[in-house]
PDB file of C-alpha atoms and ligand atoms in Angstrom:
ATOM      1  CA  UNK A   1      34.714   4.255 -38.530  1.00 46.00           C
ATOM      2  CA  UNK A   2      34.378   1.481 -41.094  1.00 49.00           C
ATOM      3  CA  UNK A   3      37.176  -0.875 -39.141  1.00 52.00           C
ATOM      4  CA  UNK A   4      34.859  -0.121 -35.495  1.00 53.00           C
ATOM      5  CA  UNK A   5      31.496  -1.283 -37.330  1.00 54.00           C
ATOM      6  CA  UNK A   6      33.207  -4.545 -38.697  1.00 49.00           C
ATOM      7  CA  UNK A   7      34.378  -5.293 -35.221  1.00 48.00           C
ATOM      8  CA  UNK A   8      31.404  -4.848 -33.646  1.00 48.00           C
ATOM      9  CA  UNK A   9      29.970  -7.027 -36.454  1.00 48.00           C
ATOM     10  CA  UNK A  10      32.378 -10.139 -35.614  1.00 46.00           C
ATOM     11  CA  UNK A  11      32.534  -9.843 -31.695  1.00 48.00           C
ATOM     12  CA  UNK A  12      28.226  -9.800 -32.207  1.00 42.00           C
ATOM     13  CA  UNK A  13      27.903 -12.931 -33.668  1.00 47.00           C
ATOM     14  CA  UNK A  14      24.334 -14.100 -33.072  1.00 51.00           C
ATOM     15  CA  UNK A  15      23.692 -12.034 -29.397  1.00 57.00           C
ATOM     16  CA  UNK A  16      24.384  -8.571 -30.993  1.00 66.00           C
ATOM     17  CA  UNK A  17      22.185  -6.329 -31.320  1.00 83.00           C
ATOM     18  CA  UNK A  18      19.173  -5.024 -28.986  1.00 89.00           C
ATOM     19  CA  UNK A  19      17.128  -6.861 -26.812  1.00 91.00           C
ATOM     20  CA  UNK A  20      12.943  -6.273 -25.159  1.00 93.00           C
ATOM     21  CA  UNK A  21      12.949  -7.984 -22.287  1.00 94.00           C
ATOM     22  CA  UNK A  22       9.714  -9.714 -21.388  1.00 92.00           C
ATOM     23  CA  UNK A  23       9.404  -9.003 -18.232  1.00 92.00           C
ATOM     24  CA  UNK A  24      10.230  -5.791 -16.954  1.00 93.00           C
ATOM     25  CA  UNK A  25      10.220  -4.363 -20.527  1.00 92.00           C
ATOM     26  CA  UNK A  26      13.989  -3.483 -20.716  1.00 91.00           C
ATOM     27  CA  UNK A  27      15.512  -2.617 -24.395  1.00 91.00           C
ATOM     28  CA  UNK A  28      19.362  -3.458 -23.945  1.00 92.00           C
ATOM     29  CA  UNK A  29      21.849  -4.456 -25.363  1.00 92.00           C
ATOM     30  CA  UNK A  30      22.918  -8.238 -25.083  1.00 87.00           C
ATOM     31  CA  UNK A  31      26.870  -8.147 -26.407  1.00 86.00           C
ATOM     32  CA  UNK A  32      27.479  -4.720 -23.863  1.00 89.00           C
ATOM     33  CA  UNK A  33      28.470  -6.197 -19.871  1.00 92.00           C
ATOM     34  CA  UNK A  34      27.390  -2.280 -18.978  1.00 94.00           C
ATOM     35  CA  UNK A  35      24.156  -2.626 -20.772  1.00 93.00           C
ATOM     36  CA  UNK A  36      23.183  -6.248 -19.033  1.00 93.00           C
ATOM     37  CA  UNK A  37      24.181  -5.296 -15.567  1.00 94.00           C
ATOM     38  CA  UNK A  38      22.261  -2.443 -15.842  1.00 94.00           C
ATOM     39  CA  UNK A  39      19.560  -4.689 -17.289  1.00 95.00           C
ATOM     40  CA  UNK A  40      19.787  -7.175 -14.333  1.00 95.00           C
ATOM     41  CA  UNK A  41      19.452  -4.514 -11.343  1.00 94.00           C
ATOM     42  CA  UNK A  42      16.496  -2.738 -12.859  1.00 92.00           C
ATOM     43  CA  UNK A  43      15.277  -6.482 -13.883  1.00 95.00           C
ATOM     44  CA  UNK A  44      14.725  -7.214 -10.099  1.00 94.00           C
ATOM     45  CA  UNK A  45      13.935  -4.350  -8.769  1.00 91.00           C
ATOM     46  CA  UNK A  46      10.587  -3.600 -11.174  1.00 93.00           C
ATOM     47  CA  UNK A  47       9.812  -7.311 -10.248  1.00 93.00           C
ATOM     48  CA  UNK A  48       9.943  -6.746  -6.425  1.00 89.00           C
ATOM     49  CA  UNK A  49       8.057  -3.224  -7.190  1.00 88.00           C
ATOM     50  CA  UNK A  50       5.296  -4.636  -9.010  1.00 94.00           C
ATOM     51  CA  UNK A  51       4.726  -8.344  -8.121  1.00 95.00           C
ATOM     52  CA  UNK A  52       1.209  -8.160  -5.535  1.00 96.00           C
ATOM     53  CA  UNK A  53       0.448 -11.305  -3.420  1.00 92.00           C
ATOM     54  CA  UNK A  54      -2.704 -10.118  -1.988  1.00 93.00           C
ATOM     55  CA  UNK A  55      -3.807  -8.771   0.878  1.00 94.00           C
ATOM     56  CA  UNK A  56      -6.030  -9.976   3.402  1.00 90.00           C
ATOM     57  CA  UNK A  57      -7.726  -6.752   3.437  1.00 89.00           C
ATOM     58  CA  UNK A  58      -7.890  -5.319   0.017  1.00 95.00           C
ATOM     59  CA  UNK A  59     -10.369  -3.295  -1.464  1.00 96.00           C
ATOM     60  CA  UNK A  60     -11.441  -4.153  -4.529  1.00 97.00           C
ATOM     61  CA  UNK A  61     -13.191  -1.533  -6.274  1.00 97.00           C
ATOM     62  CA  UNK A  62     -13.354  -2.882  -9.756  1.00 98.00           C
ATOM     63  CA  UNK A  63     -13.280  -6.370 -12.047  1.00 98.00           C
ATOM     64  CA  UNK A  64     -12.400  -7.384 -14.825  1.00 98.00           C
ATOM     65  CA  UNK A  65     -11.134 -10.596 -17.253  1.00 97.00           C
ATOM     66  CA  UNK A  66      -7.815  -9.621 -17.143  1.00 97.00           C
ATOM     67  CA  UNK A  67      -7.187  -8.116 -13.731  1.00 98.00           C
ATOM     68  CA  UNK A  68      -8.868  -6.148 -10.721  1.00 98.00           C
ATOM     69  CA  UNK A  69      -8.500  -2.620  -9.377  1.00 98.00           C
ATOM     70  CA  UNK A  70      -7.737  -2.008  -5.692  1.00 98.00           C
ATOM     71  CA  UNK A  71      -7.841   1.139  -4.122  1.00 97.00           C
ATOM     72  CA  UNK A  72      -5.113   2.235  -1.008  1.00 97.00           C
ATOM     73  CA  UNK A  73      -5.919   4.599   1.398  1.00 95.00           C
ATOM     74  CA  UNK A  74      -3.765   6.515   3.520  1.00 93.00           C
ATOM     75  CA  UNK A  75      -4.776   4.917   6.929  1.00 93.00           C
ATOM     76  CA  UNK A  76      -4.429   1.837   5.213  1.00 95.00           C
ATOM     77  CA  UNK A  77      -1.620  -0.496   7.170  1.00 94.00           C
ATOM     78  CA  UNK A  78       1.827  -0.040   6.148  1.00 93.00           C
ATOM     79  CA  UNK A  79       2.433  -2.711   3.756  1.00 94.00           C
ATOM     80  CA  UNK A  80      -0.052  -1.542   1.429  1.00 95.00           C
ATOM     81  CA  UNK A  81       1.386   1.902   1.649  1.00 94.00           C
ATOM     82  CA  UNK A  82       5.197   0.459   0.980  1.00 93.00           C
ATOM     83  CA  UNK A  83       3.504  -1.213  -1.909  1.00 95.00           C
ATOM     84  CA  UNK A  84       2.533   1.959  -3.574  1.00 94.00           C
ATOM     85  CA  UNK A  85       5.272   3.639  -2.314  1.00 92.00           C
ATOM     86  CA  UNK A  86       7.481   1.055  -4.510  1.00 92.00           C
ATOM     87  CA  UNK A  87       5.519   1.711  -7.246  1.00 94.00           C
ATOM     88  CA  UNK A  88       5.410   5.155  -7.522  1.00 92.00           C
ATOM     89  CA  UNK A  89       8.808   5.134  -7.403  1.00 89.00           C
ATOM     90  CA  UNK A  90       9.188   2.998 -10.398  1.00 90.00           C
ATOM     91  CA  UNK A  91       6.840   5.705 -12.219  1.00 91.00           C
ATOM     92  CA  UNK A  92       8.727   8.653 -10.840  1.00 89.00           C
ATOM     93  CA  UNK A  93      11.509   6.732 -12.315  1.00 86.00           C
ATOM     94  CA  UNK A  94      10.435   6.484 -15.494  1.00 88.00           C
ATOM     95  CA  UNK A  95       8.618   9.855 -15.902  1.00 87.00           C
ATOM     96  CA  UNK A  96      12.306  10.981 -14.921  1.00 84.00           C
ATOM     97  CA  UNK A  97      11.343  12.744 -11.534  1.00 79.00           C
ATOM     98  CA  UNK A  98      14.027  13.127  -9.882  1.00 68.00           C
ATOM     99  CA  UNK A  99      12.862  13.404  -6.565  1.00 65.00           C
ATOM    100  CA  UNK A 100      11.094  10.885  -5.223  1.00 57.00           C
ATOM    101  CA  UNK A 101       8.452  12.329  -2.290  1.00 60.00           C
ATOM    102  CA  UNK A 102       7.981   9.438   0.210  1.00 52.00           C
ATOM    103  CA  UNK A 103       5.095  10.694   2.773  1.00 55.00           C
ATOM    104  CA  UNK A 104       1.579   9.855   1.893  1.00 62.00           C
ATOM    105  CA  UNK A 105      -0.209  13.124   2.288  1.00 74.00           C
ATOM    106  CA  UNK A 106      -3.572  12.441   4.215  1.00 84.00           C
ATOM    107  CA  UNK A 107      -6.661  12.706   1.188  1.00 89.00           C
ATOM    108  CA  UNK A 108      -4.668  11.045  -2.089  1.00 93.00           C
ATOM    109  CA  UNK A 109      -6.259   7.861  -3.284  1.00 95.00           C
ATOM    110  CA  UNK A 110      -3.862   5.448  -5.046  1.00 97.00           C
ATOM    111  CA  UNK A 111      -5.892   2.900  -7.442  1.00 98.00           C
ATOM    112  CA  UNK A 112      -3.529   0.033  -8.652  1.00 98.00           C
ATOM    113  CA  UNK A 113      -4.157  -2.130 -11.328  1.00 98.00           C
ATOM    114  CA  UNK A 114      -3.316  -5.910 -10.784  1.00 98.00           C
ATOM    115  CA  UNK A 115      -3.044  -8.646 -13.225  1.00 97.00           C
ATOM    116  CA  UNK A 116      -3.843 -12.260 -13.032  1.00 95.00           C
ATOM    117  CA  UNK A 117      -0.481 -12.639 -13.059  1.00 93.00           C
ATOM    118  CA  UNK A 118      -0.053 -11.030  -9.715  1.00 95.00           C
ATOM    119  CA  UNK A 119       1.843  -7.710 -11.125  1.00 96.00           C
ATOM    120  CA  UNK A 120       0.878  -4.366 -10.569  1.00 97.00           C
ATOM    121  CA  UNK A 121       0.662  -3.174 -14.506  1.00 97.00           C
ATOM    122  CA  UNK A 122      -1.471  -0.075 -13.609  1.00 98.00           C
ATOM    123  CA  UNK A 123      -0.926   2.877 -11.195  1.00 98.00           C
ATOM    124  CA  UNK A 124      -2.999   6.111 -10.495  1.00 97.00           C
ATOM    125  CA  UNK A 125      -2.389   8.855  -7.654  1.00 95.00           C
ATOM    126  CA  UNK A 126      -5.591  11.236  -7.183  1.00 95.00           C
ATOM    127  CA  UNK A 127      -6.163  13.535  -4.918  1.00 92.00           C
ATOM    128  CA  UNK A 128      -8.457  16.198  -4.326  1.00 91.00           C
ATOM    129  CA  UNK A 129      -8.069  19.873  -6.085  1.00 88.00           C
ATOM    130  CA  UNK A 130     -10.557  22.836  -6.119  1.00 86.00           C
ATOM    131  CA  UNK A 131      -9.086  24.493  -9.454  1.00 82.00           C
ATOM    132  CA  UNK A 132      -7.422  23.784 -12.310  1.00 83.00           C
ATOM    133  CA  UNK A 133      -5.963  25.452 -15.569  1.00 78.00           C
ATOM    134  CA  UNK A 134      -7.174  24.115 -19.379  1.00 78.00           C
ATOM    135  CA  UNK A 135      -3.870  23.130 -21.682  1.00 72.00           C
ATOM    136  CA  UNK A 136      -4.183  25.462 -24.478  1.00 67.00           C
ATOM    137  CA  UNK A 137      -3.750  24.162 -27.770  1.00 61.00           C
ATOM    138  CA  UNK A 138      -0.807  25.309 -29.764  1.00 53.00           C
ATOM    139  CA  UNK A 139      -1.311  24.794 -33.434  1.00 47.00           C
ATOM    140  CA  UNK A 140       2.518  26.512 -34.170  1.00 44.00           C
ATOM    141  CA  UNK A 141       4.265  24.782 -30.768  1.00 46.00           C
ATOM    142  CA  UNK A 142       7.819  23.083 -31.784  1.00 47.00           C
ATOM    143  CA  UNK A 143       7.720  19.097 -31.138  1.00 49.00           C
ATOM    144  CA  UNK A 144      10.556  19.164 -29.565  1.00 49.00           C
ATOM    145  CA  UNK A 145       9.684  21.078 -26.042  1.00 49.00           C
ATOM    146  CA  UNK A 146       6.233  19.123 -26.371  1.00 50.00           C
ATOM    147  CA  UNK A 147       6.221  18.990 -22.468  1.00 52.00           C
ATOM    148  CA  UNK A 148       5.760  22.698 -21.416  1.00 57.00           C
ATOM    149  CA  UNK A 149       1.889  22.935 -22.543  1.00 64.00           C
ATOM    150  CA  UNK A 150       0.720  26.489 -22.330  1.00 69.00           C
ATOM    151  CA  UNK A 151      -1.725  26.812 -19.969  1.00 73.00           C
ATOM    152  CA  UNK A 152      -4.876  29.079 -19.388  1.00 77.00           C
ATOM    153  CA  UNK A 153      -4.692  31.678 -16.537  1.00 80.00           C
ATOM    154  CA  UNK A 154      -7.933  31.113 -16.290  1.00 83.00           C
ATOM    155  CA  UNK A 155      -8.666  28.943 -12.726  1.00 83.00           C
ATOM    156  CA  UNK A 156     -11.680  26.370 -13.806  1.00 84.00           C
ATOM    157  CA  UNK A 157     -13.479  24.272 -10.759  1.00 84.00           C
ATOM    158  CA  UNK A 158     -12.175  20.675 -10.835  1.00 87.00           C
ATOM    159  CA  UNK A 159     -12.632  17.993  -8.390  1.00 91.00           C
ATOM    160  CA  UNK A 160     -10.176  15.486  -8.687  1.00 94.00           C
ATOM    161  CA  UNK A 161      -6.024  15.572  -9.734  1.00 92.00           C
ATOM    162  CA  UNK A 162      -4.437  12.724 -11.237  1.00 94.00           C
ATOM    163  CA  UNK A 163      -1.263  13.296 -10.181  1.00 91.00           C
ATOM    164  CA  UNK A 164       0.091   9.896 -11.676  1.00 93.00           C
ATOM    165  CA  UNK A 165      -0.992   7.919 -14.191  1.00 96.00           C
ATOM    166  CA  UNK A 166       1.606   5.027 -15.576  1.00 97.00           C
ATOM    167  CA  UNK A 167       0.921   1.438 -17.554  1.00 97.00           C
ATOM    168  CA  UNK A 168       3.592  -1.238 -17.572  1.00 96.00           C
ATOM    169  CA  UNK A 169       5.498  -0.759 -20.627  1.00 94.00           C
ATOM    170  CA  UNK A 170       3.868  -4.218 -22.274  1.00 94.00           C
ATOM    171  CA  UNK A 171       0.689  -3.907 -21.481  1.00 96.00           C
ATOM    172  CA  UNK A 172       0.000  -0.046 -23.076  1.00 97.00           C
ATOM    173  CA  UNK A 173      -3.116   0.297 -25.259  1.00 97.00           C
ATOM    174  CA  UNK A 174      -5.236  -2.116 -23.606  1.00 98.00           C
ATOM    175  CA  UNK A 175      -7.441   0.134 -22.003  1.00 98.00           C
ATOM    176  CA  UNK A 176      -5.880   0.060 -18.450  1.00 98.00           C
ATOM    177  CA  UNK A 177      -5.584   3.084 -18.066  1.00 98.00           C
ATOM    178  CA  UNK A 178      -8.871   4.225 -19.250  1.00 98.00           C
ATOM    179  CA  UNK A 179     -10.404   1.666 -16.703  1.00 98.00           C
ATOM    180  CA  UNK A 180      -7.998   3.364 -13.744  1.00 98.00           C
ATOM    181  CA  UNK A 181      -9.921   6.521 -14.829  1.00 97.00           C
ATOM    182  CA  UNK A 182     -13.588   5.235 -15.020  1.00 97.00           C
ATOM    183  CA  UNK A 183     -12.655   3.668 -11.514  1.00 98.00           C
ATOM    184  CA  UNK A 184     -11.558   6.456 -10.273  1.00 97.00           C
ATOM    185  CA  UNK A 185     -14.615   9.090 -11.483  1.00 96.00           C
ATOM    186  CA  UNK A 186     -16.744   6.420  -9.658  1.00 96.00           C
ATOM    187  CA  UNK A 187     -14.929   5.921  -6.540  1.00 95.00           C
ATOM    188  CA  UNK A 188     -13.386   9.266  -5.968  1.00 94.00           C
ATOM    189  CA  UNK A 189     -16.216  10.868  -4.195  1.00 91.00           C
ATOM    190  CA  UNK A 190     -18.579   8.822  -2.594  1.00 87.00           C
ATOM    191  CA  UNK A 191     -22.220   8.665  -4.223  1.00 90.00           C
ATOM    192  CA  UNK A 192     -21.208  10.453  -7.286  1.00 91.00           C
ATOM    193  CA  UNK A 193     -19.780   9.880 -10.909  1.00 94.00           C
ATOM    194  CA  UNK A 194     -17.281  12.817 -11.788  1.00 94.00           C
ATOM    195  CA  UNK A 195     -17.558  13.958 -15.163  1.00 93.00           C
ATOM    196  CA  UNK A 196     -14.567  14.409 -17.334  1.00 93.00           C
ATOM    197  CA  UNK A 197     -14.493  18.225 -16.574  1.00 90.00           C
ATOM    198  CA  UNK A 198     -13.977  17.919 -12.894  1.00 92.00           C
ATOM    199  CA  UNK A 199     -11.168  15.863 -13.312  1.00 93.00           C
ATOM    200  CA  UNK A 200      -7.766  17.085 -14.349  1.00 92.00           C
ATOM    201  CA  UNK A 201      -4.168  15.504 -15.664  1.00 91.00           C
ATOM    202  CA  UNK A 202      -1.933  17.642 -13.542  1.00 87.00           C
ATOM    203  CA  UNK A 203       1.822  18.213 -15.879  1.00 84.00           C
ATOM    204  CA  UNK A 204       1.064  15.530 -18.425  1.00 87.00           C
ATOM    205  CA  UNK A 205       3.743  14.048 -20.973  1.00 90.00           C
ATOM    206  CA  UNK A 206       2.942  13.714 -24.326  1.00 91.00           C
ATOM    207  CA  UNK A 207       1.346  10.180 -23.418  1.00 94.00           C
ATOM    208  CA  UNK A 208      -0.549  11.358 -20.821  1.00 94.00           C
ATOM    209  CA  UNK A 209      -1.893  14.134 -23.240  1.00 92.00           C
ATOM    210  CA  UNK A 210      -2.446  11.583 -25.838  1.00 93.00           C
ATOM    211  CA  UNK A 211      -4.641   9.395 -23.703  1.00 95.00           C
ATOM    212  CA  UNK A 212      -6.359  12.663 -22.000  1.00 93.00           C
ATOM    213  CA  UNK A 213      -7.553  14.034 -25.073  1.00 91.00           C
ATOM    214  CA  UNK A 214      -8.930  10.895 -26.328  1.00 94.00           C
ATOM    215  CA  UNK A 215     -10.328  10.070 -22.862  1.00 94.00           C
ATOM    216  CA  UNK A 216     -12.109  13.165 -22.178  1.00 89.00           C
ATOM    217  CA  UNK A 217     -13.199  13.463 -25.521  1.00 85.00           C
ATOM    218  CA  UNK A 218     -14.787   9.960 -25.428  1.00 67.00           C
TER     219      UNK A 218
HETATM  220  N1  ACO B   1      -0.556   7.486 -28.373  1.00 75.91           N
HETATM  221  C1  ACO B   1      -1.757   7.758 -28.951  1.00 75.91           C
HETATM  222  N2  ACO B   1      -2.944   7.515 -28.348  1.00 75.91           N
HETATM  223  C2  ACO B   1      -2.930   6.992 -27.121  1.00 75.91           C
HETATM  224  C3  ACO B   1      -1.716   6.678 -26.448  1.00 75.91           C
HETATM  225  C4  ACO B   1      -0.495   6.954 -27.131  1.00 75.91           C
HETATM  226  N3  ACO B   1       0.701   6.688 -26.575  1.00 75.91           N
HETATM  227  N4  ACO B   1      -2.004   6.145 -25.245  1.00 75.91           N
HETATM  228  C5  ACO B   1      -3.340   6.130 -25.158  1.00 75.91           C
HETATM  229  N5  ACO B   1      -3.918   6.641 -26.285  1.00 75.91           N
HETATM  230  C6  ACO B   1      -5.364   6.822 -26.561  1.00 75.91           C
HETATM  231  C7  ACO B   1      -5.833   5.817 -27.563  1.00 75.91           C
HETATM  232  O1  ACO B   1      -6.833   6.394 -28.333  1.00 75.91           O
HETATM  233  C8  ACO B   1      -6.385   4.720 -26.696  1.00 75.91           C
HETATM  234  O2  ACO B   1      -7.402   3.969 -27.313  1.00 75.91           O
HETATM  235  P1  ACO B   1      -7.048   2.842 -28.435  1.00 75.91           P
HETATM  236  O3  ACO B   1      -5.926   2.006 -27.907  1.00 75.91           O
HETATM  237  O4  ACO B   1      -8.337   2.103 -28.574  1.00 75.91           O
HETATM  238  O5  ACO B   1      -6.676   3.611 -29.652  1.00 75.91           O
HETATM  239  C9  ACO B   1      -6.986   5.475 -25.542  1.00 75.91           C
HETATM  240  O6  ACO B   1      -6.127   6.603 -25.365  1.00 75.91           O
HETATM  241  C10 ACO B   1      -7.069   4.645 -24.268  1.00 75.91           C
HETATM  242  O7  ACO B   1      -5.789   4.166 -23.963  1.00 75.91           O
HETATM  243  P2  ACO B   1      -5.483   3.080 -22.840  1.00 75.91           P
HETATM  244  O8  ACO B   1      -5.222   1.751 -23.464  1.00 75.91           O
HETATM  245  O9  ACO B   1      -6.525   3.139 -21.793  1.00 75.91           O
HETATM  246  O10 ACO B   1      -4.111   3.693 -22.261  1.00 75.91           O
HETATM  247  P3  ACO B   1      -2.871   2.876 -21.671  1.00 75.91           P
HETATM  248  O11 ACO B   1      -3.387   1.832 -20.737  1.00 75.91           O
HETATM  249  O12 ACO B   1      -2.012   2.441 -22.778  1.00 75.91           O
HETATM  250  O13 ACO B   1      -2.113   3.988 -20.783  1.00 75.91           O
HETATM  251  C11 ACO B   1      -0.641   5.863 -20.423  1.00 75.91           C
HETATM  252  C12 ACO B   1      -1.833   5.300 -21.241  1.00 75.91           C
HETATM  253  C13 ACO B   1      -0.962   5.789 -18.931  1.00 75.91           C
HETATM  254  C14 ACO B   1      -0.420   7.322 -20.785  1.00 75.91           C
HETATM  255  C15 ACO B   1       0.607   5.015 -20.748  1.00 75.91           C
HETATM  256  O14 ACO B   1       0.979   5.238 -22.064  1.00 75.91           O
HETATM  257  C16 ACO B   1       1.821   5.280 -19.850  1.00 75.91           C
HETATM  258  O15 ACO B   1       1.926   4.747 -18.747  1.00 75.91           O
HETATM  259  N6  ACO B   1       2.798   6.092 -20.334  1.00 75.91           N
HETATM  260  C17 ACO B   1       4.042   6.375 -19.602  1.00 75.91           C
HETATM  261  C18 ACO B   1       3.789   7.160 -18.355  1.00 75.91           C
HETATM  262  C19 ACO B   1       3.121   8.489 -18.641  1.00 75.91           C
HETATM  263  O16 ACO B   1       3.563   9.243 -19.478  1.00 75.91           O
HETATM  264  N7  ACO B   1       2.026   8.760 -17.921  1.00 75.91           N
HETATM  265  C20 ACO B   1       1.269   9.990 -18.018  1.00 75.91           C
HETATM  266  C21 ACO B   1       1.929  10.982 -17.164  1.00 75.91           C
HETATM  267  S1  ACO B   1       0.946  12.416 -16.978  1.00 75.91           S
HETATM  268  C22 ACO B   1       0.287  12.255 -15.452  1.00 75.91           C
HETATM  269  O17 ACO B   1       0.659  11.357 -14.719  1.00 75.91           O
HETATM  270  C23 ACO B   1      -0.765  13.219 -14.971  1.00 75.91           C
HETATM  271 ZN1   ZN B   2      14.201  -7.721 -17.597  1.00 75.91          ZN
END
């Protein structure tokens, strides 16, 4: 054990150890060949996911400083669909779904957060629900199955399922997501503002808890 750890030490030199990269938000490891090649593939593929040269018909639903919000329908043409088809597939990837569903069913909205830097940093699927089932809070749960929330058996009316919600790694906790939300209580239904109770986080992670408690309690 002590003779692998000095090796590792000298082969290092001044590349060892672990690496964020900038733009795709990678953590690897620099000295392993495994480590960068997997590195590089996923390196161009986010970029090709995410980058957004504009359409000639978008719709713009929101603005901001730092970005805009534009909202995909599904009769929308096809390269706006691809576009949040390549997306969600990045999510799906990182939520660790393992199968990704291609079809766009006929009534979800897709509201996708783009930069100034031309990236799609924000994503949120919606689509329409008639019931939904409060997480319980479990004072005694174990951390360590923290995604199987109990839920009520009780049905409650809801309006609106997010059934995505995902932020580019480096750019978390700057209020993306809770502008994808606001955008999407306002633009959901026409001629309405949803309140936070006819809205539901279908099978969230413990992120997507974190940011739904604080949301809806806000
Ligand atoms: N830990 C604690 N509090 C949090 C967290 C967190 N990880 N994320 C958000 N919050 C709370 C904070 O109070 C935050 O306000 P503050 O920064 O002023 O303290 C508030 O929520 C608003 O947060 P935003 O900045 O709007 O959230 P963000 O843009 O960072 O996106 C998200 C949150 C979407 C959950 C992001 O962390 C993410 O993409 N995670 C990985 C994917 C994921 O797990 N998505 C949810 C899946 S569940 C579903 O899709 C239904
Ligand atoms: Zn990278």
């Amino acid at each position: 054990k002590e003779t692998k750890k000095q090796l590792i030490i000298d082969a290092g030199q001044k590349h060892f150890g672990t690496t964020l990269c900038k733009s795709c938000g990678m953590i690897y490891t620099v000295s392993n060949p495994e480590d960068e090649m997997q590195h590089l593939q996923y390196h161009h593929r986010f970029l090709e996911g995410i980058t957004y040269m504009g359409w000639k018909r978008e719709r713009v639903v929101a603005e901001y400083w730092d970005g805009k919000i534009v909202m995909v329908l599904p009769r929308d043409p096809s390269y706006a669909l691809k576009k949040v088809e390549d997306v969600q597939e990045l999510v799906d990837h990182e939520l660790g779904f393992q199968q990704v569903v291609t079809k766009y069913p006929n009534k979800t909205k897709t509201f996708l957060f783009v930069s100034d830097e031309k990236k799609v940093v924000g994503c949120l699927i919606a689509e329409p629900i008639s019931q939904a089932f409060r997480v319980l809070s479990e004072p005694n749960a174990s951390k360590e199955c923290s995604r199987a929330w109990q839920c009520s058996d009780v049905p409650e009316p809801a309006v609106c399922g997010i059934s995505r919600i995902w932020v580019f790694r480096l750019k978390r906790r700057k209020r993306i997501a809770r502008r994808l939300v606001d955008t999407v209580r306002n633009c959901f239904m026409f001629g309405c503002f949803l309140n936070t109770n006819e809205i539901a986080f279908s099978d969230p992670t413990p992120d997507g808890k974190l940011f739904a408690t604080k949301y809806c309690n806000t």
